[in-house]
Amino acid sequence: MKIRFFLTLIAVVLSIQANADSFQDMEAPNLDVPSMQAEVEKMSEQNIFELNKVNVNTNTKMDFDFFKQKTKPGVKPYKFMDDMTFVGIPLFVAGMALKGDKAMFRVNQKAADGGKKNTQLLTDFKTGIDDYTQFFGPAMVVGLKLGGYEGRSDWPRLLASAGMSYAIMAVLVNGIKYSAKEMRPDGSTANSWPSGHTATAFVGATLLHKEYGLTRSPWWSVAGYGVATATGVMRVLNNRHWISDVMSGAGIGIMSTELGYALCDLMFKGRGLLRNDLEIKSEKPSFFGISMGVGLGGKDLEFESNGEKKTIQFRAATVVDAEGAYFFNKYIGVGGRLRVRAQSAKNFGDFTQYVAVEDLDAWQPLQPYYEAAFPGDYVTPTSDAEIMQNRRTYFQKLGYVSDSESAWNENAPVTDSYGVIKSDHITEFTASVGMYFNLPLSKHFSLGTKALIGRSITQELDIDGHAEGNRKDISYKLNMDNTPGGKDSDGDPGVTFSELKYPNNTGEKWTDDWEYLTIGAKSSTSFGTGLSLTYRYKSNFSWRVYVDYDYTRKDFTATYSPFHFIQKGTTSGANLLMDAAMTSSSIDGKGLETRQYNIRKHMNYVTLGLSFLVNI
């Protein structure tokens, strides 16, 4: 009370001194109220400039008083858990619910089934930005504070709140990580769930939100949560985390910070507070928001060409939105949404298999070479296991592998082969506009829906192939009867190979890099709607839980070239022989050429997510 009286007295003295010249010419007998008020309010431009200069300097003075307690009068103190939203809980639970939707699609084996297969897939996508963006929030808070840009708390209260928040997050994340022992997508370590990077990023974002978003400008909150969301997405794209890890990490980050601030509110009470929360008076629910969600529909693609089917499976999609709407009143508005939907491969299915082992009567390219090189040793397979055993035995007899070796040796036609994943996901970018509708339920809660139309473009999945080895030649005689009704030695139309010899080294080395597999889609029109529940926990901030439904018809194309390396690895004569053998015996009647599969699919996407909204 004494401090407030003392500050008021100083302000009055300064005001009287600044207006002293106006009082010098006054005569007491002629003084009346109107003229006195007019002269007291009069202020020179120089005085106004000086006062503004003082105010500016006060607000922007650099602040290095780390241990000095400051409390501004008139700032409303927080009660324990007064500022809790509990929004991190559904995020964490959603991550737990999605933990089962994962499978290792990489095969890192050099000698599977008697020799290297082109299923050793190595990701080529890598960014280290997420190692730095996780610290964006605290870096901004400290930078603004040092620069004199006043926020919610003084240094002691800020440092205590931040320290408490990070400590709670570290205990939760590490306690769960080393108890759950979840394997990472890249197979490196068993500490995937939840994501520590994402949890750290969302602690920082919530710090920035509480210190500056709530008290200075809501766009600080948008920046913090936007960068934190991008950090989580990059962890998924880097194949370091599953989407379940990221969602649980985000939930832990928000919960930890809200709990850390709640405990400090209990300890500090009204001490160390510098600014009140911002307040807006508009009842219109106009907003700008950022969202993170999980896509639950359209996981499999099955391509077919000339009776041959190829299937690829996808995991649950990662969905990130930027959305906004202007409302004319409480109920109706217009707006738009930018949506990025990334769906990574769960496995590449038949696209990593050379032999269609599901059909024992299908193409067996090794059979004629095996029978010709080692007569009487070939066993007609009756199971998938015997097909693989034939492959293993044949390569061992050729001297390309031995019983004790787990990889091709230096004499093999292919000494190294693998796939390089340029992009292991199909990403859709959709821009939509339309009508937004709102139904208020109470002061804090409302239901919403929308009707959107937009355009969707697709970034393709892309795997490149690499192979190298010894250039081979094959000696053979080719008998062809192209007369009407001509038959080969088996009584079937076609060609007869005789005096076939196993491949011989030419003494040359070869290497080949090519596009192994690409899957993409044409742009299409998208229609969307959804249902949401919004909790307006501050006058200018809201959290929203939503379920969106989107429909689009996509024309997908898969371009697949598994045998491109044979052109480099064999002589022209051997290449012709391989192409003829494959053409006559493959399911689709194609030889070494690139295959193309097409499918038109009606895509029904369901997205479950959480939005952070700034009410404008």
Short mmCIF file of C-alpha atoms in Angstrom, two decimals, residues 28 51 108 163 165 249 258 265 279 298 317 324 399 413 419 428 446 461 465 474 477 553 581 600:
data_model
loop_
_atom_site.label_atom_id
_atom_site.label_comp_id
_atom_site.label_asym_id
_atom_site.label_seq_id
_atom_site.Cartn_x
_atom_site.Cartn_y
_atom_site.Cartn_z
CA ALA A 28 -7.55 33.18 -8.58
CA LEU A 51 7.14 11.47 -21.88
CA ASN A 108 18.90 -54.94 -44.34
CA GLY A 163 13.21 -25.34 -15.02
CA SER A 165 8.65 -27.67 -16.88
CA GLY A 249 5.75 -36.26 -27.18
CA GLU A 258 1.24 -26.36 -17.77
CA ASP A 265 1.90 -20.19 -9.41
CA GLU A 279 -8.40 -9.51 -23.59
CA GLY A 298 -6.77 -45.03 -47.61
CA ALA A 317 -0.73 -40.44 -42.33
CA GLY A 324 -8.45 -19.61 -40.92
CA GLY A 399 30.65 -70.38 -57.06
CA PRO A 413 27.47 -61.12 -61.49
CA GLY A 419 17.75 -49.29 -52.99
CA GLU A 428 -0.55 -34.56 -50.76
CA SER A 446 -18.91 -24.45 -29.29
CA LEU A 461 7.22 -41.84 -53.57
CA GLY A 465 18.34 -48.55 -57.43
CA ILE A 474 26.08 -66.64 -71.71
CA LYS A 477 21.92 -71.79 -79.24
CA ARG A 553 -10.58 -39.47 -56.76
CA ALA A 581 13.23 -65.91 -71.40
CA ARG A 600 -8.03 -45.09 -60.22
#
